[in-house]
Amino acid sequence: MSQTDTNKPNETKEMELGKFGKFLKDNGIDSTRKDDSINVETIVISVKDLEPALRLLKTSSETKLNMLLTISGVDYTDRIDSIYHLWSYDHNDALVIKVELPKQSQANTDTVNLTSIANFWSAANWHERETYDLVGIRYLRHPYLRRILNPWDWEGHPLRRDYKQLVDALNDKNPHSFR
Amino acid sequence: MSTNLETTNLKTDEMIINMGPQHPATHGVLRLILKLDGEIVRHVEPVIGHLHRAQEWQGQNRTLFQYQALIDRVDYLSGMFTSLAFAHACEQIDGCQIPPRAQYLRALVCEMNRISSHLLWLGTFLIDLGALFGFPFYPFREREKLLDLFEEIAGQRMMFNYIRIGGVQRDPKPSWFEKVRKFTAEFPDRIDEYEAIVTQNPIVLKRTKGVGILDKSVAMDYGVTGPSIRGSGINYDLRKTRPYGIYPELNFEIPLGQNQGDTWDRYMCRILEMRQSNNLINQCLDKMPEGEISGKKQIAGLRIKAGEGFSAIESPRGVLGCYVISNGSDKAYRIRWRNPSFCNLAVLPSLLIGRPISDIMAIFGSIDVILPDVDR
Amino acid sequence: MSNLLTRAKDSIYQVLRGLKTVAVHSLRIPTTKEYPDTMPPLPPHFRGRLALNVNPETNEHLCISCRQCERVCPDKCIEITAHKSPETNKLELIDFKIDHGLCMFCGLCTEVCPTDCIINTNDFEMADYSREALVYDIRKLTLTQGESSHYFAAKEIALPKPKPAKPVASAPIAPSIAKPVETKTEAKPVETKTEAKPAETKTETKPAETKTEAKPAETDTDTKSTDNESK
Amino acid sequence: MSELLNNDLNSTDLARENAALISPELADTVTLTSIDKAINMLSQIVSPIANLARSNSVWPLTFGTSCCAIEMMCVGMSAFDISRFGSEVFRATPRQADLIITAGTITRKMASALITLYEQLPEPKYVIAMGACTITGGMFNDSYSVVQGVDRIIPVDVYLPGCPPRPEAILDALLKLQQKIRTENYAKRRVQAYQQRPVCYVDYDCGRPLEDLLAMAMEDTSLALDQK
């Protein structure tokens, strides 16, 4: 059951910019395109561009990606990705935005920092709280960044690859159990 | 009524009330910390996570074959949908073909499951409104019939483990289809009975009309999906906007709320959806092709190709998404669920603020939240 | 005022309409299932208590100790104890434990079983006063011949082929029906003589000690066991 | 008269038994007086009648967290009709209930609430651990947030395996609980009340049992003393 021995997925090669990548470039935001996830354009943008890019994509009449499906955090052992799935209520387009946060560059290795988008997008509020709780991405300027699923003073972030479970009277091995 | 309460100059002390986690009307274990001014709710803080069972963590630690058996518990009222979302994501990453009979069987059982989920919602919603253990006998009676049908093909009443990566598990017998036909033939009459009791009942109308109005812009900002947003008049149903499976071949309508998106509209949407699902079941039965039922061999070391993908389907509660990152081994690298209840529950504070305390359960019941779907 | 009157009239009409529906229901056939008196008609694929099949024809235990069920179980609720017989160089089952308090009745073990040995029965009355009582050992798990044949028929599983004959020098090729019972050891006739066990506890003749010194049995044990069945 | 004498004999037996049941730290606080003897004698007469009445009116608490709760609702509905066994009155408050059916997974966050509910139940109180999650943790038995068996925090009377059990199985467990109630003795149960308390108290915020916290605090103080 150790999580560290699972192999990382292969690094994906870069592709040329798609529709949304070009749109962002026209507005002065650089992005690189990664391998598509099931025919959905996947782009990687830098930390500082995240907030303006999402603001633009949400409000602009060209894109109108006004539905934030989910924010997921993925721990790739050396970096943590914050992944935004954007859809639209009006049309069929979809976009996946990834922000890569290397663990080493952060002063505090326990959490990695990122800008919150909950101030202009209410849907992000709980998703960011959950990602902070389980994966440990600290969203700066979040209105109420508190653990949401685990108790408020839980230690550690369970979906990190190096998370060690706490063993006490509530979850130690039962002598009658086979496990 | 309540609007009058809002404008009175009567000042009362602020009071903090803790509601839950053990409360008969919270459908499980939701805790609401309410700040009240007399009867009026001024601030709400939902505390969730009392049922956090680490489903995503389990997904990393179990093989795909084992995890298929677990995911019915993500949303136990619509286990077929959670299985389907996971299977869709894995199939799209893997690129395997699903035989048409399996596609039709999936649509058939999913629509049956949608009806059974809405029936349970109807019963509990009326309990929330105060019809304690009187009305719920009726929807539960039909639900038992559906559960018996599920039990025959899947083996259990709620934890089906029926939809698998690549197809479905078991081919039902012809007698089973006959039983489904018998159910669909009499079900519209049953809905008429519920409507005769509930829909125009003056007490229900007082409790629901104009209560908990969900504004379109607020709903879109929070990412609300499912019947909750269709009650507000936004035509957003994945079966039409991003069709999956065999839904393009089927003929159905999306019921929308007629008024401004209050509790009664959401109630009506679900009632009409049950009728539409009944039609869909009949269509699936008519068009059911012969052939294989699984395009991938169900073995213990089930593997999919490396890659990542997000698939979403329309569950009874909204857009149920599953984001799978696979590294080609028999375990997934990361599984992330996008649960409709989680996103729909986030909008609850904005609906409750300014309403009297008696409306809390009516509004909460009308957005149809299932707590394991919130907490995973 | 007239508006109020029409509303009142309408409300009363609607309430009466609902009451009529409720009243009509009291004349219908009751839907309650009288459970303790009548057992519910369960479908054959219902996933109830786990059990181990025996060959319905020859009454030999079907488990070949391949441990596939143990490996696939998401809860790890199955524990198999087996050992390699030094004489025949084959795995022989010693004990088979299932913790039903841990089991989630997903049915994966029954899907991967190569000999259709482990199955889900239609039994669901497992409630007990202690947690240890929920751990079923091989005696509690193994079905009788009659029950096995019932489940083989109900689940529409093809009847198992009897185990191939063990390499015995004295009897190189024997009729396949007579052969399988040779796994029943010579301890069996002793037990049947002393206690005259009832038919359902027949599998008790497969505990650890007797298995270790398993020898190719003669044909007379075969006849003895059939005698035992007829009793 | 002879019956009474017998009862007296029984009660002394009972007292000897009870002496073993009392935990050592409480032994000096409990004295078996003549009142106890009288209660024992009375309970011999009253218990069978009271047990019969009690066993046929077990009122469950509406405590449901997940999947099993739906089956618990089904068992109250028309198809299975738990009211045939006198348990149709699902109470919303623990003060009016006799039985907790722990229907669904108990997580660390929920454990303290369950203990509070259990303590609020008036004596005599019973617990049915329903479903794999509450018996052993079930399919979540290695997950970080789930209590691995509800018998780690409260005492359990009947274990009901299944995931979720059929509604008929709940009726079966209820019948088995009724059998257990009928064989009970009031005086014995009163003495055993020390054992009927929650097994270990869990701190609400961190989800750790209080025993662990106390042990940690003791260790800390002993360390501090050592340093002095």
CSV table of C-alpha atoms in Angstrom, one decimal, chain B residues 21-204:
chain,number,residue,atom,x,y,z
B,21,PRO,CA,-24.5,16.7,12.5
B,22,GLN,CA,-27.2,14.4,14.0
B,23,HIS,CA,-30.4,15.9,12.7
B,24,PRO,CA,-33.3,14.1,11.2
B,25,ALA,CA,-33.6,16.3,8.2
B,26,THR,CA,-30.1,16.8,7.1
B,27,HIS,CA,-30.0,13.6,5.0
B,28,GLY,CA,-27.1,12.4,6.9
B,29,VAL,CA,-24.4,14.3,8.7
B,30,LEU,CA,-24.4,17.9,7.6
B,31,ARG,CA,-23.7,20.5,10.3
B,32,LEU,CA,-24.9,24.1,9.8
B,33,ILE,CA,-23.7,26.8,12.1
B,34,LEU,CA,-26.5,29.4,11.9
B,35,LYS,CA,-26.4,32.9,13.1
B,36,LEU,CA,-29.9,34.1,13.7
B,37,ASP,CA,-31.6,37.4,14.2
B,38,GLY,CA,-34.8,36.3,15.8
B,39,GLU,CA,-36.2,34.0,13.1
B,40,ILE,CA,-34.2,35.3,10.3
B,41,VAL,CA,-30.9,33.6,9.2
B,42,ARG,CA,-28.1,36.1,9.0
B,43,HIS,CA,-25.1,33.9,8.4
B,44,VAL,CA,-24.6,30.2,7.6
B,45,GLU,CA,-21.5,28.2,7.8
B,46,PRO,CA,-21.9,24.6,6.5
B,47,VAL,CA,-19.5,22.2,8.2
B,48,ILE,CA,-19.0,19.2,6.0
B,49,GLY,CA,-16.7,16.2,6.1
B,50,HIS,CA,-18.4,14.2,8.8
B,51,LEU,CA,-18.6,11.4,6.2
B,52,HIS,CA,-15.2,11.9,4.6
B,53,ARG,CA,-14.2,8.3,3.8
B,54,ALA,CA,-11.2,9.1,1.6
B,55,GLN,CA,-12.6,7.8,-1.7
B,56,GLU,CA,-9.9,9.5,-3.7
B,57,TRP,CA,-7.2,8.1,-1.5
B,58,GLN,CA,-8.7,4.7,-1.9
B,59,GLY,CA,-8.5,5.2,-5.7
B,60,GLN,CA,-4.8,5.5,-5.5
B,61,ASN,CA,-4.3,2.5,-3.3
B,62,ARG,CA,-6.7,0.0,-4.9
B,63,THR,CA,-6.3,-1.6,-8.3
B,64,LEU,CA,-8.8,-0.4,-10.9
B,65,PHE,CA,-10.7,-3.7,-10.8
B,66,GLN,CA,-11.1,-3.4,-7.0
B,67,TYR,CA,-11.9,0.3,-7.1
B,68,GLN,CA,-14.8,-0.4,-9.5
B,69,ALA,CA,-16.5,-2.2,-6.7
B,70,LEU,CA,-16.0,0.7,-4.3
B,71,ILE,CA,-17.2,3.6,-6.3
B,72,ASP,CA,-20.9,2.9,-5.8
B,73,ARG,CA,-20.4,4.3,-2.4
B,74,VAL,CA,-19.4,7.7,-3.7
B,75,ASP,CA,-23.1,8.5,-4.3
B,76,TYR,CA,-25.1,5.6,-3.0
B,77,LEU,CA,-28.4,6.7,-4.4
B,78,SER,CA,-27.1,6.7,-7.9
B,79,GLY,CA,-24.4,4.1,-7.9
B,80,MET,CA,-24.9,3.3,-11.6
B,81,PHE,CA,-23.9,6.9,-12.4
B,82,THR,CA,-20.7,6.9,-10.4
B,83,SER,CA,-19.7,3.6,-12.0
B,84,LEU,CA,-20.5,5.0,-15.4
B,85,ALA,CA,-18.5,8.2,-14.9
B,86,PHE,CA,-15.4,6.2,-13.8
B,87,ALA,CA,-15.9,3.7,-16.6
B,88,HIS,CA,-16.3,6.5,-19.2
B,89,ALA,CA,-13.1,8.2,-18.1
B,90,CYS,CA,-11.1,4.9,-18.2
B,91,GLU,CA,-12.6,3.9,-21.5
B,92,GLN,CA,-11.7,7.2,-23.1
B,93,ILE,CA,-8.2,7.0,-21.9
B,94,ASP,CA,-7.9,3.4,-23.0
B,95,GLY,CA,-9.7,3.9,-26.3
B,96,CYS,CA,-11.6,0.6,-26.0
B,97,GLN,CA,-14.9,0.1,-27.8
B,98,ILE,CA,-18.1,-0.5,-26.0
B,99,PRO,CA,-20.6,-2.8,-27.7
B,100,PRO,CA,-23.9,-1.2,-28.5
B,101,ARG,CA,-25.9,-3.6,-26.3
B,102,ALA,CA,-23.8,-2.6,-23.4
B,103,GLN,CA,-24.4,1.1,-24.3
B,104,TYR,CA,-28.2,0.6,-24.3
B,105,LEU,CA,-28.1,-1.5,-21.1
B,106,ARG,CA,-26.1,1.3,-19.4
B,107,ALA,CA,-28.6,4.0,-20.5
B,108,LEU,CA,-31.4,1.7,-19.3
B,109,VAL,CA,-30.1,1.1,-15.9
B,110,CYS,CA,-29.0,4.7,-15.5
B,111,GLU,CA,-32.5,6.0,-16.2
B,112,MET,CA,-34.0,3.5,-13.8
B,113,ASN,CA,-31.5,4.6,-11.2
B,114,ARG,CA,-32.4,8.3,-11.9
B,115,ILE,CA,-36.0,7.4,-11.2
B,116,SER,CA,-35.2,5.6,-8.0
B,117,SER,CA,-33.0,8.4,-6.8
B,118,HIS,CA,-35.7,11.0,-7.5
B,119,LEU,CA,-38.3,8.9,-5.7
B,120,LEU,CA,-36.2,8.8,-2.6
B,121,TRP,CA,-35.7,12.5,-2.9
B,122,LEU,CA,-39.4,13.0,-3.2
B,123,GLY,CA,-40.0,11.0,0.0
B,124,THR,CA,-37.4,12.8,2.0
B,125,PHE,CA,-38.3,16.2,0.7
B,126,LEU,CA,-41.8,15.7,1.9
B,127,ILE,CA,-40.5,14.6,5.2
B,128,ASP,CA,-38.5,17.8,5.4
B,129,LEU,CA,-41.7,19.7,4.7
B,130,GLY,CA,-43.4,18.0,7.6
B,131,ALA,CA,-45.2,15.0,6.1
B,132,LEU,CA,-43.4,12.8,8.5
B,133,PHE,CA,-43.8,9.1,7.6
B,134,GLY,CA,-47.1,9.7,5.9
B,135,PHE,CA,-46.5,10.5,2.2
B,136,PRO,CA,-43.1,8.8,1.8
B,137,PHE,CA,-44.8,5.4,1.8
B,138,TYR,CA,-45.9,6.0,-1.7
B,139,PRO,CA,-42.6,6.8,-3.5
B,140,PHE,CA,-40.8,4.1,-1.5
B,141,ARG,CA,-43.2,1.5,-2.7
B,142,GLU,CA,-42.2,2.1,-6.3
B,143,ARG,CA,-38.6,2.4,-5.3
B,144,GLU,CA,-38.7,-1.1,-3.9
B,145,LYS,CA,-39.9,-2.4,-7.2
B,146,LEU,CA,-36.9,-0.8,-8.9
B,147,LEU,CA,-34.5,-2.1,-6.3
B,148,ASP,CA,-35.8,-5.6,-6.9
B,149,LEU,CA,-35.1,-5.2,-10.6
B,150,PHE,CA,-31.6,-4.0,-9.8
B,151,GLU,CA,-31.1,-6.8,-7.5
B,152,GLU,CA,-31.9,-9.3,-10.2
B,153,ILE,CA,-29.3,-8.0,-12.6
B,154,ALA,CA,-26.6,-6.6,-10.3
B,155,GLY,CA,-26.9,-8.8,-7.2
B,156,GLN,CA,-27.6,-6.1,-4.6
B,157,ARG,CA,-30.1,-3.4,-4.0
B,158,MET,CA,-27.9,-0.4,-3.8
B,159,MET,CA,-24.2,-1.3,-4.4
B,160,PHE,CA,-24.5,-2.5,-7.9
B,161,ASN,CA,-21.0,-2.9,-9.2
B,162,TYR,CA,-22.8,-3.5,-12.5
B,163,ILE,CA,-21.2,-1.0,-15.0
B,164,ARG,CA,-17.6,-2.0,-15.6
B,165,ILE,CA,-14.8,-0.6,-17.7
B,166,GLY,CA,-15.6,-1.7,-21.2
B,167,GLY,CA,-19.2,-2.7,-20.7
B,168,VAL,CA,-21.5,-4.2,-18.2
B,169,GLN,CA,-21.3,-7.1,-16.0
B,170,ARG,CA,-24.2,-9.4,-16.7
B,171,ASP,CA,-26.7,-9.8,-19.6
B,172,PRO,CA,-30.2,-9.8,-18.2
B,173,LYS,CA,-32.7,-12.4,-19.1
B,174,PRO,CA,-35.7,-11.6,-21.4
B,175,SER,CA,-38.0,-12.0,-18.4
B,176,TRP,CA,-36.2,-9.1,-16.7
B,177,PHE,CA,-37.0,-6.8,-19.7
B,178,GLU,CA,-40.6,-7.9,-19.4
B,179,LYS,CA,-40.6,-6.9,-15.7
B,180,VAL,CA,-39.1,-3.5,-16.6
B,181,ARG,CA,-41.9,-3.0,-19.2
B,182,LYS,CA,-44.5,-3.8,-16.6
B,183,PHE,CA,-43.0,-1.2,-14.3
B,184,THR,CA,-42.8,1.5,-16.9
B,185,ALA,CA,-46.4,0.8,-17.9
B,186,GLU,CA,-47.8,1.5,-14.5
B,187,PHE,CA,-45.3,4.2,-13.3
B,188,PRO,CA,-46.9,7.2,-15.0
B,189,ASP,CA,-50.1,6.5,-13.1
B,190,ARG,CA,-48.1,6.4,-9.9
B,191,ILE,CA,-46.6,9.8,-10.6
B,192,ASP,CA,-50.1,11.1,-11.2
B,193,GLU,CA,-51.0,9.9,-7.7
B,194,TYR,CA,-48.0,11.7,-6.1
B,195,GLU,CA,-49.0,14.9,-8.0
B,196,ALA,CA,-52.6,14.6,-6.9
B,197,ILE,CA,-51.4,14.5,-3.3
B,198,VAL,CA,-48.6,17.0,-3.4
B,199,THR,CA,-48.3,19.3,-6.4
B,200,GLN,CA,-51.3,21.6,-5.8
B,201,ASN,CA,-51.6,21.0,-2.1
B,202,PRO,CA,-52.1,24.5,-0.5
B,203,ILE,CA,-49.7,23.7,2.4
B,204,VAL,CA,-46.9,22.5,0.0
